[in-house]
PDB file of C-alpha atoms and ligand atoms in Angstrom:
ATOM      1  CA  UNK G   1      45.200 -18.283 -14.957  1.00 96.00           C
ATOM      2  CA  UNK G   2      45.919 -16.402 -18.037  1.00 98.00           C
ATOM      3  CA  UNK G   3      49.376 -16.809 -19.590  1.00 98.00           C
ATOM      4  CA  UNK G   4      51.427 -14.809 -22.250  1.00 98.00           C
ATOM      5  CA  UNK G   5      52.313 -17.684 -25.198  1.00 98.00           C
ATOM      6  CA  UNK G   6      54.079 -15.536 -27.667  1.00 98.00           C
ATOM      7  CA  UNK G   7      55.357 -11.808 -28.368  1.00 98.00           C
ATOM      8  CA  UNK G   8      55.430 -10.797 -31.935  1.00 99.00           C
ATOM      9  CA  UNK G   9      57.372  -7.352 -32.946  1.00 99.00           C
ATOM     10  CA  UNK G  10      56.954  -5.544 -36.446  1.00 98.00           C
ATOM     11  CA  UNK G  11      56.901  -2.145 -37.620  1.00 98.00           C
ATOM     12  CA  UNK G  12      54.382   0.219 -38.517  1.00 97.00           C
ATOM     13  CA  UNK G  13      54.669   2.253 -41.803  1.00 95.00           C
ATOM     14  CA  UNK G  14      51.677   3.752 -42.847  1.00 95.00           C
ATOM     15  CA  UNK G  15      52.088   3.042 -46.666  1.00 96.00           C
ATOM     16  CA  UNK G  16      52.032  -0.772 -45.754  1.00 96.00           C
ATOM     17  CA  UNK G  17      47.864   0.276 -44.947  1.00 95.00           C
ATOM     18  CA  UNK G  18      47.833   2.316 -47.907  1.00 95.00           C
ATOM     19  CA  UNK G  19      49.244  -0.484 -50.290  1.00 96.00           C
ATOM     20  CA  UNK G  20      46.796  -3.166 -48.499  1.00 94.00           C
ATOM     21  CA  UNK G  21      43.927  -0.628 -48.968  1.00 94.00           C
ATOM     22  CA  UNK G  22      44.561   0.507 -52.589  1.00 94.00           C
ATOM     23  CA  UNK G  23      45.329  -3.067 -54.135  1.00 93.00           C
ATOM     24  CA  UNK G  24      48.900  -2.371 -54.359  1.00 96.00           C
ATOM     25  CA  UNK G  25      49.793  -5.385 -52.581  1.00 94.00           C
ATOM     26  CA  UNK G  26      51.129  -7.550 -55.417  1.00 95.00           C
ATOM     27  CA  UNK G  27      53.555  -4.815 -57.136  1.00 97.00           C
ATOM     28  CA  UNK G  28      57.403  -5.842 -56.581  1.00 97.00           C
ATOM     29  CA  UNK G  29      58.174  -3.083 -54.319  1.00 98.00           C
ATOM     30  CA  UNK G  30      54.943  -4.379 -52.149  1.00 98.00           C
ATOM     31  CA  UNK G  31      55.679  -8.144 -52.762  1.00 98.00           C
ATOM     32  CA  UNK G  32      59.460  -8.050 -50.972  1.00 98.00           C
ATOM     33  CA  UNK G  33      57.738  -6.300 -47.365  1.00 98.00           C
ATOM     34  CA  UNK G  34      54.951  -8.548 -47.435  1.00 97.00           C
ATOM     35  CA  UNK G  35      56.532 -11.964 -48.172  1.00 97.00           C
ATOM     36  CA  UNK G  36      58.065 -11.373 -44.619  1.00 98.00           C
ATOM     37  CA  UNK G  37      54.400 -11.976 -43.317  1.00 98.00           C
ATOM     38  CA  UNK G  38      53.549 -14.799 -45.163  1.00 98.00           C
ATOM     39  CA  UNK G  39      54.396 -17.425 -42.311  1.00 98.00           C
ATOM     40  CA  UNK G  40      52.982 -14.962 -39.893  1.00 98.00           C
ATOM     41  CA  UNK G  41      49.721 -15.019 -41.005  1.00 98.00           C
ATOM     42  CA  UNK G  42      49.796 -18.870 -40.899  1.00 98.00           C
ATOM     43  CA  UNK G  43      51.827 -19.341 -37.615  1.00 98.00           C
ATOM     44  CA  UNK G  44      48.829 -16.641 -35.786  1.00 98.00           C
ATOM     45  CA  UNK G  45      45.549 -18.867 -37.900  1.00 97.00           C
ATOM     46  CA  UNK G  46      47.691 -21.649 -35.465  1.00 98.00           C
ATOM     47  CA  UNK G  47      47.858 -20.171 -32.992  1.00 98.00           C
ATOM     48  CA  UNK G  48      44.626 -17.917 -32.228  1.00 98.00           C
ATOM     49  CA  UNK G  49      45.094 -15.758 -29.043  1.00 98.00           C
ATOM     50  CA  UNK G  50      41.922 -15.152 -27.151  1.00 98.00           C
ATOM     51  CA  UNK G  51      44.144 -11.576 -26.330  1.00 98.00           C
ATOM     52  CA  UNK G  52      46.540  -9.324 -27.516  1.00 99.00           C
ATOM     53  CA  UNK G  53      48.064  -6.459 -25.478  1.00 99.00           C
ATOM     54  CA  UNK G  54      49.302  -4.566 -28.562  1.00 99.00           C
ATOM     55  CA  UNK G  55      52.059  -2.123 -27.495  1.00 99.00           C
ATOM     56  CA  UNK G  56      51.898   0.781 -30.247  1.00 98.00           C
ATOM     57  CA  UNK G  57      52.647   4.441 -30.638  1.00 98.00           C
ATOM     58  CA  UNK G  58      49.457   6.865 -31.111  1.00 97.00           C
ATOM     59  CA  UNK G  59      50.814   9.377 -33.877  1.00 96.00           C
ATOM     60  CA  UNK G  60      49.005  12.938 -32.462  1.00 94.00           C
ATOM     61  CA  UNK G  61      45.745  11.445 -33.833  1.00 96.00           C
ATOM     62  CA  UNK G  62      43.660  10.057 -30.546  1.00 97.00           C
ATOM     63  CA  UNK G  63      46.555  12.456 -28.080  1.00 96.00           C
ATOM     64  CA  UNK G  64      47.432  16.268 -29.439  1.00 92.00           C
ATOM     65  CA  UNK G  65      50.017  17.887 -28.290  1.00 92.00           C
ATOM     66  CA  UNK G  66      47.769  19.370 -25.361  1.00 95.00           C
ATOM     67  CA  UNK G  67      47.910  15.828 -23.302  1.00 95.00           C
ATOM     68  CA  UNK G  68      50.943  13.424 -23.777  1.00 96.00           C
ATOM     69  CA  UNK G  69      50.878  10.458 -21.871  1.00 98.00           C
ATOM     70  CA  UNK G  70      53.702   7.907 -21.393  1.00 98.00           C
ATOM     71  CA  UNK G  71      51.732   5.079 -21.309  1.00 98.00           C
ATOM     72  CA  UNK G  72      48.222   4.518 -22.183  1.00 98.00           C
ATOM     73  CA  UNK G  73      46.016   1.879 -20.967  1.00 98.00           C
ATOM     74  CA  UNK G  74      42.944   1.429 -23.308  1.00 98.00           C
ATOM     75  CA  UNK G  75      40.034  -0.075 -21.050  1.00 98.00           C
ATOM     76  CA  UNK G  76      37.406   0.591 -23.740  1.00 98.00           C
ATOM     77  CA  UNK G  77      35.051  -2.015 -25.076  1.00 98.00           C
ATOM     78  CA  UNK G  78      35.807  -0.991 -28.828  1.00 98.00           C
ATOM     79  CA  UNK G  79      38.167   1.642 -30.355  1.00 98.00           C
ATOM     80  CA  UNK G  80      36.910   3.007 -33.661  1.00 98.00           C
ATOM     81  CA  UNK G  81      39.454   3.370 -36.374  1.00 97.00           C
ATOM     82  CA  UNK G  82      41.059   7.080 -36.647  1.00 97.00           C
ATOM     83  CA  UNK G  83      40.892   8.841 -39.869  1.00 94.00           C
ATOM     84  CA  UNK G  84      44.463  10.163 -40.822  1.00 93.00           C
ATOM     85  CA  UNK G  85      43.373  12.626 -42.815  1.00 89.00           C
ATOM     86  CA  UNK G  86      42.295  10.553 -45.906  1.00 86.00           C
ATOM     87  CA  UNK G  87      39.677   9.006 -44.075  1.00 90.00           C
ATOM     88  CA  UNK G  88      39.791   5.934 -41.406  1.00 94.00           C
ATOM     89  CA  UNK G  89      41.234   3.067 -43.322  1.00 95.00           C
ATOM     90  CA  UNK G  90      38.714   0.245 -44.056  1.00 94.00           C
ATOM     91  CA  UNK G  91      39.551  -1.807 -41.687  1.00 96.00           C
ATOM     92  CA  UNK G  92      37.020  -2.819 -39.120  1.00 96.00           C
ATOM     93  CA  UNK G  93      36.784  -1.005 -35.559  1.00 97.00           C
ATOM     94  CA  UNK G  94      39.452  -2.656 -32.770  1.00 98.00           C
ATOM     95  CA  UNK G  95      37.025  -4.749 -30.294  1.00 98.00           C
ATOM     96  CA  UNK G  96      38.917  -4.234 -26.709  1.00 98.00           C
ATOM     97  CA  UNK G  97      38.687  -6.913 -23.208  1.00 98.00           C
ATOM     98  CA  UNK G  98      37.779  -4.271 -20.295  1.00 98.00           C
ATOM     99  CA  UNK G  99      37.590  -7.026 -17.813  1.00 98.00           C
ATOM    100  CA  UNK G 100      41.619  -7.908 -18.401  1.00 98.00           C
ATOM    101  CA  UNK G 101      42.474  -4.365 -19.247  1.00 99.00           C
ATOM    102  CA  UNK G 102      41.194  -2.902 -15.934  1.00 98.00           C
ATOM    103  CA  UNK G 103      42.886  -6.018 -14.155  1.00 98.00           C
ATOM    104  CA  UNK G 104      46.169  -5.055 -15.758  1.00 98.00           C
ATOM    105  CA  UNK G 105      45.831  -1.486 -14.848  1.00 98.00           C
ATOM    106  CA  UNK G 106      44.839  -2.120 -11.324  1.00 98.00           C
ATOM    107  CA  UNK G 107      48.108  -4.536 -10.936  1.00 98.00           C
ATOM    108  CA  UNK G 108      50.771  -2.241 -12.928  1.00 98.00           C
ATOM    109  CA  UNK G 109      49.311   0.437 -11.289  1.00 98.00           C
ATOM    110  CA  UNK G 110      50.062  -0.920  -7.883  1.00 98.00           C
ATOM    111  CA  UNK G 111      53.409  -2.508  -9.037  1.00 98.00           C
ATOM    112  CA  UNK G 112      54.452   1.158  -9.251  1.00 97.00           C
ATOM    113  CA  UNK G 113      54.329   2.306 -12.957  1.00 97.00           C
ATOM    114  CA  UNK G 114      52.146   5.128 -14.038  1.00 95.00           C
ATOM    115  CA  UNK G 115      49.559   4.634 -16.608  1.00 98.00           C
ATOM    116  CA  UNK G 116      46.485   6.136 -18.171  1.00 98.00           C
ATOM    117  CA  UNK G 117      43.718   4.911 -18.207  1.00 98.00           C
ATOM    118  CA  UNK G 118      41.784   5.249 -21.441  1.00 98.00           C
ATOM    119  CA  UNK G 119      38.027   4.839 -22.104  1.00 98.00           C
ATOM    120  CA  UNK G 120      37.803   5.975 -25.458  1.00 98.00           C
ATOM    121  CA  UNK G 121      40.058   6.217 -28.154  1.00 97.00           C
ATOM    122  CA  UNK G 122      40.594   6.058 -31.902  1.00 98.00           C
ATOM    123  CA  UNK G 123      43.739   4.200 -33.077  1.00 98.00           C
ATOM    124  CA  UNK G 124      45.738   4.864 -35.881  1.00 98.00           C
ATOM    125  CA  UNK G 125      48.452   3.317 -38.272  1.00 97.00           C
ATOM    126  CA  UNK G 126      50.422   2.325 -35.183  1.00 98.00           C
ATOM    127  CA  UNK G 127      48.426  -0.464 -34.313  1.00 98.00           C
ATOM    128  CA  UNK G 128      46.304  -1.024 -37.434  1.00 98.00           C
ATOM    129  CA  UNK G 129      49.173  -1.678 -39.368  1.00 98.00           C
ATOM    130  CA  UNK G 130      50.716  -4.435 -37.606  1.00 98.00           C
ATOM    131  CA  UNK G 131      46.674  -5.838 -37.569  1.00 98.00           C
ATOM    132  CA  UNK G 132      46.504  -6.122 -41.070  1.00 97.00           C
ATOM    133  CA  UNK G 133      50.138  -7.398 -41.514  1.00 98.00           C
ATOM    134  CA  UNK G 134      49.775 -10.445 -39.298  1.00 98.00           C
ATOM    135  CA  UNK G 135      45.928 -10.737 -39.973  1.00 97.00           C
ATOM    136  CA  UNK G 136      45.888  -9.996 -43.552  1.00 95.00           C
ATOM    137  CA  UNK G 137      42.590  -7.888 -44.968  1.00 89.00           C
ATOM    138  CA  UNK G 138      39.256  -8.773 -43.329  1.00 87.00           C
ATOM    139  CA  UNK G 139      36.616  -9.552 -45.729  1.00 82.00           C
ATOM    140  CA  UNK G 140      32.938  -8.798 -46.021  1.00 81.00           C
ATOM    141  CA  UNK G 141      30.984 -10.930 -44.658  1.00 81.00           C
ATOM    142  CA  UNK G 142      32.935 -11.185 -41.516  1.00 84.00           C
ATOM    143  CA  UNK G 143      34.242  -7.685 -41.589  1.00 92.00           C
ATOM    144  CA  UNK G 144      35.664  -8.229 -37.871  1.00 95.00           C
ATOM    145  CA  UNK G 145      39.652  -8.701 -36.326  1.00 97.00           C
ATOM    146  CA  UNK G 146      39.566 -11.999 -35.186  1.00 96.00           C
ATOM    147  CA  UNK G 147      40.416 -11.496 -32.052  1.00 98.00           C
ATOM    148  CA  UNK G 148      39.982  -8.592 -29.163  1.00 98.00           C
ATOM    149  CA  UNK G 149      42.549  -6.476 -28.444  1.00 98.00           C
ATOM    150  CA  UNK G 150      44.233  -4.605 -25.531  1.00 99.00           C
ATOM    151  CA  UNK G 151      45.658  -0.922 -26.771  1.00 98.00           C
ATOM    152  CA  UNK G 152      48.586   0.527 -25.028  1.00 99.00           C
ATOM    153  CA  UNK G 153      49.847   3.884 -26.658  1.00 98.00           C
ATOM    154  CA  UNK G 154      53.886   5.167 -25.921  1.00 98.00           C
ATOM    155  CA  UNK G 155      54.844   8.367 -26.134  1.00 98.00           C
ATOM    156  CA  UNK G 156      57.753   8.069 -28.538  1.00 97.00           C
ATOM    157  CA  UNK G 157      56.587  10.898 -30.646  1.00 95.00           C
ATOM    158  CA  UNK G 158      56.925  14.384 -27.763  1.00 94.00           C
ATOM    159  CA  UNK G 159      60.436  14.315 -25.833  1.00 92.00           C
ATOM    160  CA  UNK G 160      61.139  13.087 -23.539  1.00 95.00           C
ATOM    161  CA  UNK G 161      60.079   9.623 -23.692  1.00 97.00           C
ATOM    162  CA  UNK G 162      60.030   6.794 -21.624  1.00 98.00           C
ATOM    163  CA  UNK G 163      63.884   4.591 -21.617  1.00 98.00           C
ATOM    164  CA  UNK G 164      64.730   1.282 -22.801  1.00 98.00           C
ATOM    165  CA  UNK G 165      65.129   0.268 -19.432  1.00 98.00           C
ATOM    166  CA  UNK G 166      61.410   1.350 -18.028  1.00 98.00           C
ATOM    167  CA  UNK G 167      59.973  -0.175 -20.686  1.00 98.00           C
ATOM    168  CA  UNK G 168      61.726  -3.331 -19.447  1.00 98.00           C
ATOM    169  CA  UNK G 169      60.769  -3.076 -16.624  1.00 98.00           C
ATOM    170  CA  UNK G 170      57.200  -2.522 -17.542  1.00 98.00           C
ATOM    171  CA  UNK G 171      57.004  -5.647 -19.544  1.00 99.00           C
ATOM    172  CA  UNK G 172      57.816  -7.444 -16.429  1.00 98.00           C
ATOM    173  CA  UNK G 173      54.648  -5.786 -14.715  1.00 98.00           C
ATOM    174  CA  UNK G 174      52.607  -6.262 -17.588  1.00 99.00           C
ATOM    175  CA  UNK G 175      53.433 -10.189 -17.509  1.00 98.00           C
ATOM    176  CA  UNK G 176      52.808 -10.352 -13.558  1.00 98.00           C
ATOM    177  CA  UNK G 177      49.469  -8.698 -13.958  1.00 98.00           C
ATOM    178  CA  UNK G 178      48.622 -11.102 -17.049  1.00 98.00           C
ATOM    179  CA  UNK G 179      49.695 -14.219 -15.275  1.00 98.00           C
ATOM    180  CA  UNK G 180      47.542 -13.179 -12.061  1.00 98.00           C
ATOM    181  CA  UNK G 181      44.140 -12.640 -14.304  1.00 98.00           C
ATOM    182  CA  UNK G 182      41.446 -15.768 -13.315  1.00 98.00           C
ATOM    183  CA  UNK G 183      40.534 -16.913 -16.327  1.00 98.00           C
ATOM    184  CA  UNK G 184      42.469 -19.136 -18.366  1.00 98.00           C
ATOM    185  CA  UNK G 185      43.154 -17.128 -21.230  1.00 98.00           C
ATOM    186  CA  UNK G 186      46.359 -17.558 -24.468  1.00 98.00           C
ATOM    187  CA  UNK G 187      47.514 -13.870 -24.389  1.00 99.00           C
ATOM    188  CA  UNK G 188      50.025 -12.412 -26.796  1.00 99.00           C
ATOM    189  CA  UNK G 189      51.942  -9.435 -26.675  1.00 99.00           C
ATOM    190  CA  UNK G 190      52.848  -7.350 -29.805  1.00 99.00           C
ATOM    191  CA  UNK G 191      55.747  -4.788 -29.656  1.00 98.00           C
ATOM    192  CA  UNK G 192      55.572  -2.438 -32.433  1.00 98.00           C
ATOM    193  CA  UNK G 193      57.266   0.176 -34.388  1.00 98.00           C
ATOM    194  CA  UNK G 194      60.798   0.789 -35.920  1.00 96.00           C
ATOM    195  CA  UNK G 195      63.024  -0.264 -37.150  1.00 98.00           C
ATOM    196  CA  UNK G 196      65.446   2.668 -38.113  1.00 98.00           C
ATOM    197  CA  UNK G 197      63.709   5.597 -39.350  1.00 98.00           C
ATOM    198  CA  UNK G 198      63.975   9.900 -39.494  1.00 98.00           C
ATOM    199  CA  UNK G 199      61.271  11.279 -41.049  1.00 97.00           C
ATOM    200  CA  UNK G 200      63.105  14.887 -40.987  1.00 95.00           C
ATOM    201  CA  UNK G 201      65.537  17.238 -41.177  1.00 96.00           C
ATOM    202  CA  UNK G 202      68.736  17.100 -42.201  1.00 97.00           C
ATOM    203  CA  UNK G 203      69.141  13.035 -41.491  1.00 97.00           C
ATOM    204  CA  UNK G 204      65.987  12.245 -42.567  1.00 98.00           C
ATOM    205  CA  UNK G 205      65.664   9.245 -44.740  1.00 97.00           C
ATOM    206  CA  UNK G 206      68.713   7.543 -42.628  1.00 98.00           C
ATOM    207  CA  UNK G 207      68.607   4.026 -42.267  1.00 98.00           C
ATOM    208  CA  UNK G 208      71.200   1.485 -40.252  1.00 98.00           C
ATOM    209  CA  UNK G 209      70.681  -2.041 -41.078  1.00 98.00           C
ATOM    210  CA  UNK G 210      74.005  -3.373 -38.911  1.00 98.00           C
ATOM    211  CA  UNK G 211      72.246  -1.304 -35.867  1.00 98.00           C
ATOM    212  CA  UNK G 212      68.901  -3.275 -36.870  1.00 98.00           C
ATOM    213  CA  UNK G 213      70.057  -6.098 -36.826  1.00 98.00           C
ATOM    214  CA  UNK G 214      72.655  -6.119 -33.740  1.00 98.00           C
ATOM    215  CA  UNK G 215      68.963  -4.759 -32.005  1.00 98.00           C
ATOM    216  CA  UNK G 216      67.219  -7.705 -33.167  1.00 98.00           C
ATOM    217  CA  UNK G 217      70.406 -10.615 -31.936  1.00 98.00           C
ATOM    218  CA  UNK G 218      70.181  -8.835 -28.689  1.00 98.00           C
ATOM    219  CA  UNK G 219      66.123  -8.748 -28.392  1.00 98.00           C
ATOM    220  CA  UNK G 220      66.388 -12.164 -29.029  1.00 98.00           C
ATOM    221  CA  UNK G 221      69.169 -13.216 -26.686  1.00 98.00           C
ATOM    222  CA  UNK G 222      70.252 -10.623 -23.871  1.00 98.00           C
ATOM    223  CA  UNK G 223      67.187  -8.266 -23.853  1.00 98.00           C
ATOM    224  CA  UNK G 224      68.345  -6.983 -19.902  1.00 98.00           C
ATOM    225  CA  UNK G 225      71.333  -5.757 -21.482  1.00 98.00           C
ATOM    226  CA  UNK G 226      69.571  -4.151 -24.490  1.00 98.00           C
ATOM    227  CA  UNK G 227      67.178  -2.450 -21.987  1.00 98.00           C
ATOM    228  CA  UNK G 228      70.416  -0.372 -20.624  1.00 98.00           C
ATOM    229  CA  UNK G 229      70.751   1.613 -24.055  1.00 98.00           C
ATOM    230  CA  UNK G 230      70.216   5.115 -23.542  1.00 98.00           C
ATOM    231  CA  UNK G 231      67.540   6.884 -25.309  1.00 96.00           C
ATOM    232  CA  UNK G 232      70.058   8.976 -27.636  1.00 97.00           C
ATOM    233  CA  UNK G 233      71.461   5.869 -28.912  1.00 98.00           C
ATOM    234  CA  UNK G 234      68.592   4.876 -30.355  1.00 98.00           C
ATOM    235  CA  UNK G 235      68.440   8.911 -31.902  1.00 97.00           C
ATOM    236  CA  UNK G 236      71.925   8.750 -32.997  1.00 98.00           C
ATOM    237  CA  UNK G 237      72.258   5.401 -34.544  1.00 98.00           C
ATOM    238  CA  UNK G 238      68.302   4.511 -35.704  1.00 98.00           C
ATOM    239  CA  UNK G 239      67.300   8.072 -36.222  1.00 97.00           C
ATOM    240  CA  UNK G 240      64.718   9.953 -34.843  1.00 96.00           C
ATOM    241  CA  UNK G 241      61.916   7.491 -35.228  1.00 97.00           C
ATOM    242  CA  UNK G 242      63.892   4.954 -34.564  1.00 98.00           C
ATOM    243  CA  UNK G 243      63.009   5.088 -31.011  1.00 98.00           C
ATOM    244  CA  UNK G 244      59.481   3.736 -31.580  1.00 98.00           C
ATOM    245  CA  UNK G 245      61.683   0.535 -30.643  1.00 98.00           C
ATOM    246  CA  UNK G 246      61.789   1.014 -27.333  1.00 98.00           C
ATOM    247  CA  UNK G 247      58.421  -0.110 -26.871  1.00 98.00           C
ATOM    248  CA  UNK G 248      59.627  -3.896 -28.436  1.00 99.00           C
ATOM    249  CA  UNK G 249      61.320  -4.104 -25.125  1.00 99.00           C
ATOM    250  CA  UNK G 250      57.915  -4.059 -23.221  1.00 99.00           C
ATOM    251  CA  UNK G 251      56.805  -6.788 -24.766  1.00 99.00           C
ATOM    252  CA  UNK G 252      60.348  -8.499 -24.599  1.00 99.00           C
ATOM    253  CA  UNK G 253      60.193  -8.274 -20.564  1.00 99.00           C
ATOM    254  CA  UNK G 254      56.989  -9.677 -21.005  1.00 98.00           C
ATOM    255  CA  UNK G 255      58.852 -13.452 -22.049  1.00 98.00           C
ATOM    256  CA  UNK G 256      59.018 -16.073 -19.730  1.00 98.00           C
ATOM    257  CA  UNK G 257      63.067 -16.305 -19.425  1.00 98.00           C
ATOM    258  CA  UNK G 258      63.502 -12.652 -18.391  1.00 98.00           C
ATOM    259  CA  UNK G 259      61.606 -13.959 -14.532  1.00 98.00           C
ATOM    260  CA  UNK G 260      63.561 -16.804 -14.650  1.00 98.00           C
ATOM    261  CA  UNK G 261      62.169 -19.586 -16.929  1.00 98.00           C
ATOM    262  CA  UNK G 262      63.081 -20.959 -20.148  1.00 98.00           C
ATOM    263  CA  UNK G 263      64.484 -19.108 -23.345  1.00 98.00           C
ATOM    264  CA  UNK G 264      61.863 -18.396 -26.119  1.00 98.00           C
ATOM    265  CA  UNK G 265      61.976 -20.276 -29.589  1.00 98.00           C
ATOM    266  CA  UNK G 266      62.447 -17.781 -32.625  1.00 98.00           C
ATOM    267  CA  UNK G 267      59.731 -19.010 -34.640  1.00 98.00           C
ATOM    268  CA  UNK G 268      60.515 -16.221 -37.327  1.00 98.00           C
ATOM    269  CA  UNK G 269      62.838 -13.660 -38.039  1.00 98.00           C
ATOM    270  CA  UNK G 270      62.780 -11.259 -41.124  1.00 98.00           C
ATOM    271  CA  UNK G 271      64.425  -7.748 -41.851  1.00 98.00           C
ATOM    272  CA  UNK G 272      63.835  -6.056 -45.130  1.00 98.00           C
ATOM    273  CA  UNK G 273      64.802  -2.121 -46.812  1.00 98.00           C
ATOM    274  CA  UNK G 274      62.608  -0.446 -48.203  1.00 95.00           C
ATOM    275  CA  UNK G 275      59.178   0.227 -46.773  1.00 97.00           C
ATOM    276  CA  UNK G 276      58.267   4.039 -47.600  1.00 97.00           C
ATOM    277  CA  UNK G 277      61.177   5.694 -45.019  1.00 97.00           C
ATOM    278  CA  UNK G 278      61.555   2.543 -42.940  1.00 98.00           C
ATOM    279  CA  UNK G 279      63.804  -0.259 -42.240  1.00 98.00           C
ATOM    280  CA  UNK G 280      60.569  -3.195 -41.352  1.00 98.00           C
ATOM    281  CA  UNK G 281      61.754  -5.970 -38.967  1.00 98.00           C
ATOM    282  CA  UNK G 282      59.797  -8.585 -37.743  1.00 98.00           C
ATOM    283  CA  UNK G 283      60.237 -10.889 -34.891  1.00 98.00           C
ATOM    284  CA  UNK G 284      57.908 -14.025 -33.636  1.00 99.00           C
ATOM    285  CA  UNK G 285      59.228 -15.799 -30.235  1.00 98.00           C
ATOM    286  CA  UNK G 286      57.109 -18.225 -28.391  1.00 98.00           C
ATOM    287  CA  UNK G 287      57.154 -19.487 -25.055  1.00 98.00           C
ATOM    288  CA  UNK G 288      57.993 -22.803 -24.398  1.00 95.00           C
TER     289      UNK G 288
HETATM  290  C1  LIG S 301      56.768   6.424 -41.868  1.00 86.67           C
HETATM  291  C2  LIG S 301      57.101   5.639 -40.766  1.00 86.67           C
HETATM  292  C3  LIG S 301      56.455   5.823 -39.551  1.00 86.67           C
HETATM  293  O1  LIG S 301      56.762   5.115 -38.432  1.00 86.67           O
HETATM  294  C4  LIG S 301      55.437   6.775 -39.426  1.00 86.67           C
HETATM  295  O2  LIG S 301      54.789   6.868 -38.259  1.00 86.67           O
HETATM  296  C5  LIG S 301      55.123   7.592 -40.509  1.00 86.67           C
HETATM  297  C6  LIG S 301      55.778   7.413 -41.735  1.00 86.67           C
HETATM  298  C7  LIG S 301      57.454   6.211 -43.179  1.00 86.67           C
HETATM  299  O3  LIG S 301      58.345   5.360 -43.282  1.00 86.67           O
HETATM  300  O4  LIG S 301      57.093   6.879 -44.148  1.00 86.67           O
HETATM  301 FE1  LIG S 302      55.664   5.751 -36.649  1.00 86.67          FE
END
């Protein structure tokens, strides 16, 4: 049977991709965000997944405002890299598993949650940024992520959006349907986005690093009680864009210890301000 090993949770800022993809990597500002991903890359060269199920937020690039779903299945056999409006980023095209993707949607689906299913779709910085964090830059010749990926999009951008607690919940479905694939496959899950972040209006450029970092204790050790924060907590006290951390608590339900076994081992923990408009926290737990 497949199993889920490890959940890994990081945010998303765009002008991480930009610096990667302009050479700005090694300027001070640069230096202090990526240093945080320096383990990371090691720890994931250690442990190669055959999978991730990368939980992300599409940013109205592959969905416009004329179709919003919740959640977002992709089944596709490759999802081509979305251009931004500078162009796509030169990072090589997402290669997808259809086989485990339509298993997952066919168990979720019948364990009562309501997804879309995808079969083509461009992804953007939301999951391309976390790639190229914990993967680094792939190189010519072997222009290829080194591993295939499952894409599932949240709506976190158009109100209202999915709670804390659904997404819970959905982890747990998500980690039933994994564990009851037939093949014996190491899958990871990735929970993206956050931390605190407004991008606008009057608030915009807020930032709470005590409400970060309370969020990331409590991810860590009582995620069902996490789950029960209301959606305009997260507005209030992370900012607007801080929501985009609900979806960490999909892959959170995901662990082992939330359907009864063991506690996962932080393998790495790092919280850093400033990336562009965002607070960037990073989480690695494994399962034991
Ligand atoms: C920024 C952060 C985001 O999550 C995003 O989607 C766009 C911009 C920022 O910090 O600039
Ligand atoms: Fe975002």
């Amino acid at each position: 049977m497949a199993r889920i090993t490890a959940s890994v949770y990081t945010s998303h800022v765009p002008a991480i991709g930009a610096a990667l993809d302009l050479g700005k990597a090694g300027e001070p500002y640069w230096q202090q965000v990526f240093r945080g991903y320096d383990f990371s890359k090691q720890w994931l060269k250690a442990h190669k997944p055959d999978v991730v199920f990368l939980v992300y937020n599409d940013h109205a690039t592959a969905f416009s405002l004329e179709m919003i779903p919740t959640f977002a299945i992709g089944c596709a056999a490759q999802f081509p890299v979305a251009d931004e409006g500078w162009g796509p980023r030169p990072v090589p095209m997402v290669i997808g598993h259809p086989e485990l993707a339509a298993h997952i949607a066919q168990s979720v689906i019948q364990d009562d949650f309501d997804l879309t299913i995808v079969n083509k779709m461009d992804v953007d910085h939301g999951l391309t940024v976390p790639m190229s964090l914990m993967c680094g830059q792939p190189a010519v010749p072997h222009f290829a992520w080194p591993f295939p990926v499952i894409p599932f999009a949240v709506n976190v951008v158009q109100y209202p959006v999915p709670s804390g607690r659904r997404c819970f919940m959905l982890g747990q479905a998500i980690r039933r349907a994994i564990e009851s694939y037939d093949e014996p496959l190491k899958v990871q899950i990735w929970g993206t986005g956050g931390m605190s972040h407004q991008l606008q209006g009057p608030r915009a450029g807020l930032i709470n690093r005590e409400f970060d970092n309370n969020f990331l204790d409590q991810l860590i050790a009582d995620p069902a009680r996490l789950a029960q924060m209301p959606h305009i907590d997260y507005v209030r006290e992370a900012g607007s864009e801080g929501i985009e951390l609900v979806m960490w608590l999909i892959a959170r339900g995901a662990m082992a210890d939330v359907a009864g076994g063991a506690k996962p081992k932080v393998v790495h923990r790092f919280y850093h301000v400033p990336a562009s408009n965002t607070a960037v926290g990073h989480l690695i737990l494994e399962n034991v």
